[in-house]
Amino acid sequence: MLDPLKRKGIFQLKDAKKMGISQSSLSRLVASGKILRVESGLYLHPDSSPEGVERDYVVACMKFGSGSVIGGMTALFHYHLVEEVPQRVWILVPYDRKTRHPTYRCLRTKTNPKIGIEDHGAYRITNLERTLVEAFRYASKIGLRTALHATRTALLEHRTTLEKIHAQAKALGLVKFIEKYWETLIPESQGNI
């Protein structure tokens, strides 16, 4: 009975019911310690694969649904562009989604949740270029100094290029957020894009 749940990793009550496990049976499994309750409505087999930070990403994406994407400071940390671990998981959610949850920092957005996304199966995260563009977009929340430092670091380490960042900003319709800082990012030898 527990093997399908172990393979599933993090799951919801509806997933357990599809496998023939009733709500009362699931409650007994939680009480006996055979299943862990991660959060309201989310469960985990103790021997399943998601661990640590990745588990937090999976839980966040499951909690906020298919339009949600890990982003902001959490994505900057994921790409090793900031050293401090964010106190909350930052997640991009559709603009019409309103929530105040102490564990999450929700960034409501109208930008397409399918552009510039890496899908890791159980969770989705903004790609490096979108993460940098969004850092400028949400500079009032993330900090302009953090956005500039992260972008310069990614460029100096040759993890991306200005052309890729600009193309991502254009695809998202967010060029205006990076244009005002463009000259501080462009080395003199590179000129305009």
PDB file of C-alpha atoms in Angstrom:
ATOM      1  CA  MET A   1       0.000   0.000   0.000  1.00  0.00           C
ATOM      2  CA  LEU A   2       2.855   2.428   0.779  1.00  0.00           C
ATOM      3  CA  ASP A   3       5.048   1.700  -2.265  1.00  0.00           C
ATOM      4  CA  PRO A   4       2.929   3.749  -4.714  1.00  0.00           C
ATOM      5  CA  LEU A   5       3.016   6.653  -2.246  1.00  0.00           C
ATOM      6  CA  LYS A   6       6.789   6.332  -1.931  1.00  0.00           C
ATOM      7  CA  ARG A   7       7.157   6.588  -5.713  1.00  0.00           C
ATOM      8  CA  LYS A   8       4.783   9.550  -5.786  1.00  0.00           C
ATOM      9  CA  GLY A   9       6.919  11.557  -3.343  1.00  0.00           C
ATOM     10  CA  ILE A  10       4.829  14.508  -2.218  1.00  0.00           C
ATOM     11  CA  PHE A  11       1.130  13.907  -2.763  1.00  0.00           C
ATOM     12  CA  GLN A  12      -2.319  15.252  -1.965  1.00  0.00           C
ATOM     13  CA  LEU A  13      -5.340  13.501  -0.473  1.00  0.00           C
ATOM     14  CA  LYS A  14      -6.887  13.178  -3.943  1.00  0.00           C
ATOM     15  CA  ASP A  15      -3.767  11.280  -5.109  1.00  0.00           C
ATOM     16  CA  ALA A  16      -4.071   8.872  -2.166  1.00  0.00           C
ATOM     17  CA  LYS A  17      -7.774   8.335  -2.903  1.00  0.00           C
ATOM     18  CA  LYS A  18      -6.939   7.449  -6.527  1.00  0.00           C
ATOM     19  CA  MET A  19      -4.651   4.741  -5.126  1.00  0.00           C
ATOM     20  CA  GLY A  20      -7.464   3.383  -2.958  1.00  0.00           C
ATOM     21  CA  ILE A  21      -6.375   4.969   0.336  1.00  0.00           C
ATOM     22  CA  SER A  22      -9.204   6.642   2.234  1.00  0.00           C
ATOM     23  CA  GLN A  23      -8.872   9.821   4.259  1.00  0.00           C
ATOM     24  CA  SER A  24      -9.173   7.885   7.525  1.00  0.00           C
ATOM     25  CA  SER A  25      -6.487   5.390   6.423  1.00  0.00           C
ATOM     26  CA  LEU A  26      -4.209   8.280   5.502  1.00  0.00           C
ATOM     27  CA  SER A  27      -4.821   9.862   8.922  1.00  0.00           C
ATOM     28  CA  ARG A  28      -3.832   6.600  10.609  1.00  0.00           C
ATOM     29  CA  LEU A  29      -0.662   6.401   8.494  1.00  0.00           C
ATOM     30  CA  VAL A  30       0.228   9.950   9.548  1.00  0.00           C
ATOM     31  CA  ALA A  31      -0.477   9.181  13.221  1.00  0.00           C
ATOM     32  CA  SER A  32       1.752   6.087  13.070  1.00  0.00           C
ATOM     33  CA  GLY A  33       4.588   8.031  11.393  1.00  0.00           C
ATOM     34  CA  LYS A  34       4.517   5.992   8.175  1.00  0.00           C
ATOM     35  CA  ILE A  35       3.475   9.092   6.211  1.00  0.00           C
ATOM     36  CA  LEU A  36       4.495  12.676   6.981  1.00  0.00           C
ATOM     37  CA  ARG A  37       2.116  15.618   6.788  1.00  0.00           C
ATOM     38  CA  VAL A  38       4.196  18.332   5.112  1.00  0.00           C
ATOM     39  CA  GLU A  39       1.516  20.992   5.106  1.00  0.00           C
ATOM     40  CA  SER A  40      -2.245  21.226   5.108  1.00  0.00           C
ATOM     41  CA  GLY A  41      -3.387  18.792   2.416  1.00  0.00           C
ATOM     42  CA  LEU A  42       0.148  17.738   1.396  1.00  0.00           C
ATOM     43  CA  TYR A  43       1.800  14.495   2.456  1.00  0.00           C
ATOM     44  CA  LEU A  44       5.135  12.745   1.961  1.00  0.00           C
ATOM     45  CA  HIS A  45       6.424   9.211   2.311  1.00  0.00           C
ATOM     46  CA  PRO A  46       9.488   9.471   4.621  1.00  0.00           C
ATOM     47  CA  ASP A  47      11.670   7.397   2.259  1.00  0.00           C
ATOM     48  CA  SER A  48      10.776   9.242  -0.955  1.00  0.00           C
ATOM     49  CA  SER A  49      13.309  11.205  -2.967  1.00  0.00           C
ATOM     50  CA  PRO A  50      12.599  14.974  -2.647  1.00  0.00           C
ATOM     51  CA  GLU A  51      14.926  16.400  -0.026  1.00  0.00           C
ATOM     52  CA  GLY A  52      15.632  19.788   1.533  1.00  0.00           C
ATOM     53  CA  VAL A  53      15.300  22.788  -0.720  1.00  0.00           C
ATOM     54  CA  GLU A  54      13.923  20.785  -3.638  1.00  0.00           C
ATOM     55  CA  ARG A  55      11.126  19.498  -1.415  1.00  0.00           C
ATOM     56  CA  ASP A  56      10.235  23.113  -0.572  1.00  0.00           C
ATOM     57  CA  TYR A  57      10.005  23.878  -4.306  1.00  0.00           C
ATOM     58  CA  VAL A  58       7.731  20.888  -4.929  1.00  0.00           C
ATOM     59  CA  VAL A  59       5.455  21.791  -2.010  1.00  0.00           C
ATOM     60  CA  ALA A  60       5.184  25.419  -3.165  1.00  0.00           C
ATOM     61  CA  CYS A  61       4.298  24.477  -6.751  1.00  0.00           C
ATOM     62  CA  MET A  62       1.724  21.927  -5.566  1.00  0.00           C
ATOM     63  CA  LYS A  63       0.197  24.393  -3.118  1.00  0.00           C
ATOM     64  CA  PHE A  64      -0.218  27.216  -5.645  1.00  0.00           C
ATOM     65  CA  GLY A  65      -1.125  25.127  -8.695  1.00  0.00           C
ATOM     66  CA  SER A  66      -0.100  24.795 -12.311  1.00  0.00           C
ATOM     67  CA  GLY A  67       0.408  28.515 -12.986  1.00  0.00           C
ATOM     68  CA  SER A  68       2.952  28.875 -10.202  1.00  0.00           C
ATOM     69  CA  VAL A  69       6.711  29.022 -10.738  1.00  0.00           C
ATOM     70  CA  ILE A  70       9.632  29.294  -8.304  1.00  0.00           C
ATOM     71  CA  GLY A  71      11.285  32.694  -8.848  1.00  0.00           C
ATOM     72  CA  GLY A  72      12.627  35.814  -7.151  1.00  0.00           C
ATOM     73  CA  MET A  73      15.218  35.400  -4.405  1.00  0.00           C
ATOM     74  CA  THR A  74      14.636  31.649  -4.297  1.00  0.00           C
ATOM     75  CA  ALA A  75      15.632  31.316  -7.965  1.00  0.00           C
ATOM     76  CA  LEU A  76      18.641  33.605  -7.436  1.00  0.00           C
ATOM     77  CA  PHE A  77      19.719  31.317  -4.583  1.00  0.00           C
ATOM     78  CA  HIS A  78      19.076  28.222  -6.729  1.00  0.00           C
ATOM     79  CA  TYR A  79      21.476  29.593  -9.369  1.00  0.00           C
ATOM     80  CA  HIS A  80      24.055  30.493  -6.668  1.00  0.00           C
ATOM     81  CA  LEU A  81      23.781  34.222  -7.380  1.00  0.00           C
ATOM     82  CA  VAL A  82      23.047  35.183  -3.773  1.00  0.00           C
ATOM     83  CA  GLU A  83      24.672  33.675  -0.723  1.00  0.00           C
ATOM     84  CA  GLU A  84      21.947  34.158   1.854  1.00  0.00           C
ATOM     85  CA  VAL A  85      19.241  31.501   1.975  1.00  0.00           C
ATOM     86  CA  PRO A  86      15.843  33.210   1.529  1.00  0.00           C
ATOM     87  CA  GLN A  87      13.712  32.973   4.675  1.00  0.00           C
ATOM     88  CA  ARG A  88      10.654  32.202   2.566  1.00  0.00           C
ATOM     89  CA  VAL A  89      10.135  30.440  -0.758  1.00  0.00           C
ATOM     90  CA  TRP A  90       9.552  33.085  -3.446  1.00  0.00           C
ATOM     91  CA  ILE A  91       7.004  32.014  -6.033  1.00  0.00           C
ATOM     92  CA  LEU A  92       5.441  33.677  -9.077  1.00  0.00           C
ATOM     93  CA  VAL A  93       1.677  33.203  -9.149  1.00  0.00           C
ATOM     94  CA  PRO A  94      -1.015  34.369 -11.597  1.00  0.00           C
ATOM     95  CA  TYR A  95      -2.084  37.971 -11.021  1.00  0.00           C
ATOM     96  CA  ASP A  96      -5.628  37.020  -9.992  1.00  0.00           C
ATOM     97  CA  ARG A  97      -4.292  34.804  -7.182  1.00  0.00           C
ATOM     98  CA  LYS A  98      -4.408  36.582  -3.826  1.00  0.00           C
ATOM     99  CA  THR A  99      -2.734  35.005  -0.854  1.00  0.00           C
ATOM    100  CA  ARG A 100      -0.883  35.889   2.308  1.00  0.00           C
ATOM    101  CA  HIS A 101       0.960  32.837   3.488  1.00  0.00           C
ATOM    102  CA  PRO A 102       3.820  33.264   5.990  1.00  0.00           C
ATOM    103  CA  THR A 103       5.935  30.508   4.417  1.00  0.00           C
ATOM    104  CA  TYR A 104       5.836  31.996   0.902  1.00  0.00           C
ATOM    105  CA  ARG A 105       6.623  35.315  -0.759  1.00  0.00           C
ATOM    106  CA  CYS A 106       4.143  35.432  -3.619  1.00  0.00           C
ATOM    107  CA  LEU A 107       4.880  37.673  -6.576  1.00  0.00           C
ATOM    108  CA  ARG A 108       1.681  38.207  -8.536  1.00  0.00           C
ATOM    109  CA  THR A 109       2.458  38.489 -12.240  1.00  0.00           C
ATOM    110  CA  LYS A 110       0.684  38.885 -15.565  1.00  0.00           C
ATOM    111  CA  THR A 111       3.659  37.615 -17.581  1.00  0.00           C
ATOM    112  CA  ASN A 112       3.331  34.301 -19.361  1.00  0.00           C
ATOM    113  CA  PRO A 113       4.093  31.463 -16.911  1.00  0.00           C
ATOM    114  CA  LYS A 114       5.400  29.285 -19.762  1.00  0.00           C
ATOM    115  CA  ILE A 115       8.159  31.583 -21.079  1.00  0.00           C
ATOM    116  CA  GLY A 116      11.622  31.165 -19.602  1.00  0.00           C
ATOM    117  CA  ILE A 117      10.721  28.247 -17.349  1.00  0.00           C
ATOM    118  CA  GLU A 118      12.640  25.074 -16.536  1.00  0.00           C
ATOM    119  CA  ASP A 119      10.302  22.189 -15.789  1.00  0.00           C
ATOM    120  CA  HIS A 120      11.800  19.713 -13.329  1.00  0.00           C
ATOM    121  CA  GLY A 121       8.718  17.498 -13.299  1.00  0.00           C
ATOM    122  CA  ALA A 122       7.500  18.042  -9.753  1.00  0.00           C
ATOM    123  CA  TYR A 123       8.333  21.762  -9.759  1.00  0.00           C
ATOM    124  CA  ARG A 124       8.937  24.627 -12.179  1.00  0.00           C
ATOM    125  CA  ILE A 125      11.553  27.366 -11.785  1.00  0.00           C
ATOM    126  CA  THR A 126      12.428  30.431 -13.846  1.00  0.00           C
ATOM    127  CA  ASN A 127      15.481  29.924 -16.054  1.00  0.00           C
ATOM    128  CA  LEU A 128      18.611  31.964 -15.368  1.00  0.00           C
ATOM    129  CA  GLU A 129      17.799  34.757 -17.820  1.00  0.00           C
ATOM    130  CA  ARG A 130      14.201  35.160 -16.661  1.00  0.00           C
ATOM    131  CA  THR A 131      15.397  35.127 -13.048  1.00  0.00           C
ATOM    132  CA  LEU A 132      17.715  38.054 -13.789  1.00  0.00           C
ATOM    133  CA  VAL A 133      15.056  40.005 -15.713  1.00  0.00           C
ATOM    134  CA  GLU A 134      12.517  39.430 -12.926  1.00  0.00           C
ATOM    135  CA  ALA A 135      15.114  40.600 -10.371  1.00  0.00           C
ATOM    136  CA  PHE A 136      15.075  44.019 -12.060  1.00  0.00           C
ATOM    137  CA  ARG A 137      11.312  43.947 -12.410  1.00  0.00           C
ATOM    138  CA  TYR A 138      10.903  43.312  -8.676  1.00  0.00           C
ATOM    139  CA  ALA A 139      13.892  45.445  -7.633  1.00  0.00           C
ATOM    140  CA  SER A 140      11.741  47.185  -5.003  1.00  0.00           C
ATOM    141  CA  LYS A 141      11.244  43.804  -3.307  1.00  0.00           C
ATOM    142  CA  ILE A 142      14.536  42.078  -4.130  1.00  0.00           C
ATOM    143  CA  GLY A 143      16.805  45.127  -4.076  1.00  0.00           C
ATOM    144  CA  LEU A 144      18.449  46.876  -7.002  1.00  0.00           C
ATOM    145  CA  ARG A 145      21.916  46.160  -5.626  1.00  0.00           C
ATOM    146  CA  THR A 146      21.063  42.442  -5.465  1.00  0.00           C
ATOM    147  CA  ALA A 147      19.737  42.462  -9.057  1.00  0.00           C
ATOM    148  CA  LEU A 148      22.845  44.241 -10.369  1.00  0.00           C
ATOM    149  CA  HIS A 149      25.229  42.000  -8.415  1.00  0.00           C
ATOM    150  CA  ALA A 150      23.473  38.806  -9.537  1.00  0.00           C
ATOM    151  CA  THR A 151      23.495  39.874 -13.190  1.00  0.00           C
ATOM    152  CA  ARG A 152      27.139  40.942 -13.114  1.00  0.00           C
ATOM    153  CA  THR A 153      28.094  37.667 -11.423  1.00  0.00           C
ATOM    154  CA  ALA A 154      26.248  35.585 -14.038  1.00  0.00           C
ATOM    155  CA  LEU A 155      27.915  37.560 -16.843  1.00  0.00           C
ATOM    156  CA  LEU A 156      31.420  37.399 -15.343  1.00  0.00           C
ATOM    157  CA  GLU A 157      31.105  33.641 -14.800  1.00  0.00           C
ATOM    158  CA  HIS A 158      29.983  33.250 -18.456  1.00  0.00           C
ATOM    159  CA  ARG A 159      26.747  31.577 -17.390  1.00  0.00           C
ATOM    160  CA  THR A 160      24.723  33.805 -19.709  1.00  0.00           C
ATOM    161  CA  THR A 161      25.141  36.729 -22.084  1.00  0.00           C
ATOM    162  CA  LEU A 162      23.619  40.177 -22.385  1.00  0.00           C
ATOM    163  CA  GLU A 163      22.037  39.041 -25.649  1.00  0.00           C
ATOM    164  CA  LYS A 164      20.231  36.164 -23.912  1.00  0.00           C
ATOM    165  CA  ILE A 165      19.057  38.418 -21.077  1.00  0.00           C
ATOM    166  CA  HIS A 166      17.786  41.011 -23.560  1.00  0.00           C
ATOM    167  CA  ALA A 167      16.031  38.339 -25.661  1.00  0.00           C
ATOM    168  CA  GLN A 168      14.338  36.971 -22.525  1.00  0.00           C
ATOM    169  CA  ALA A 169      13.238  40.465 -21.464  1.00  0.00           C
ATOM    170  CA  LYS A 170      11.837  41.064 -24.947  1.00  0.00           C
ATOM    171  CA  ALA A 171       9.954  37.738 -24.951  1.00  0.00           C
ATOM    172  CA  LEU A 172       8.414  38.637 -21.579  1.00  0.00           C
ATOM    173  CA  GLY A 173       7.647  42.234 -22.573  1.00  0.00           C
ATOM    174  CA  LEU A 174       9.872  43.497 -19.748  1.00  0.00           C
ATOM    175  CA  VAL A 175      12.622  45.321 -21.678  1.00  0.00           C
ATOM    176  CA  LYS A 176      11.747  48.620 -19.964  1.00  0.00           C
ATOM    177  CA  PHE A 177      12.770  47.147 -16.603  1.00  0.00           C
ATOM    178  CA  ILE A 178      16.321  46.388 -17.709  1.00  0.00           C
ATOM    179  CA  GLU A 179      16.956  49.235 -20.177  1.00  0.00           C
ATOM    180  CA  LYS A 180      17.568  51.862 -17.505  1.00  0.00           C
ATOM    181  CA  TYR A 181      20.337  49.708 -15.998  1.00  0.00           C
ATOM    182  CA  TRP A 182      21.735  48.445 -19.291  1.00  0.00           C
ATOM    183  CA  GLU A 183      24.743  50.768 -19.409  1.00  0.00           C
ATOM    184  CA  THR A 184      25.890  49.647 -15.964  1.00  0.00           C
ATOM    185  CA  LEU A 185      25.857  46.034 -17.185  1.00  0.00           C
ATOM    186  CA  ILE A 186      27.475  46.455 -20.610  1.00  0.00           C
ATOM    187  CA  PRO A 187      31.272  46.350 -20.653  1.00  0.00           C
ATOM    188  CA  GLU A 188      32.635  49.259 -22.740  1.00  0.00           C
ATOM    189  CA  SER A 189      33.939  46.910 -25.439  1.00  0.00           C
ATOM    190  CA  GLN A 190      30.515  45.388 -26.079  1.00  0.00           C
ATOM    191  CA  GLY A 191      28.494  48.434 -27.174  1.00  0.00           C
ATOM    192  CA  ASN A 192      24.712  48.452 -27.626  1.00  0.00           C
ATOM    193  CA  ILE A 193      22.445  45.517 -28.257  1.00  0.00           C
TER     194      ILE A 193
END
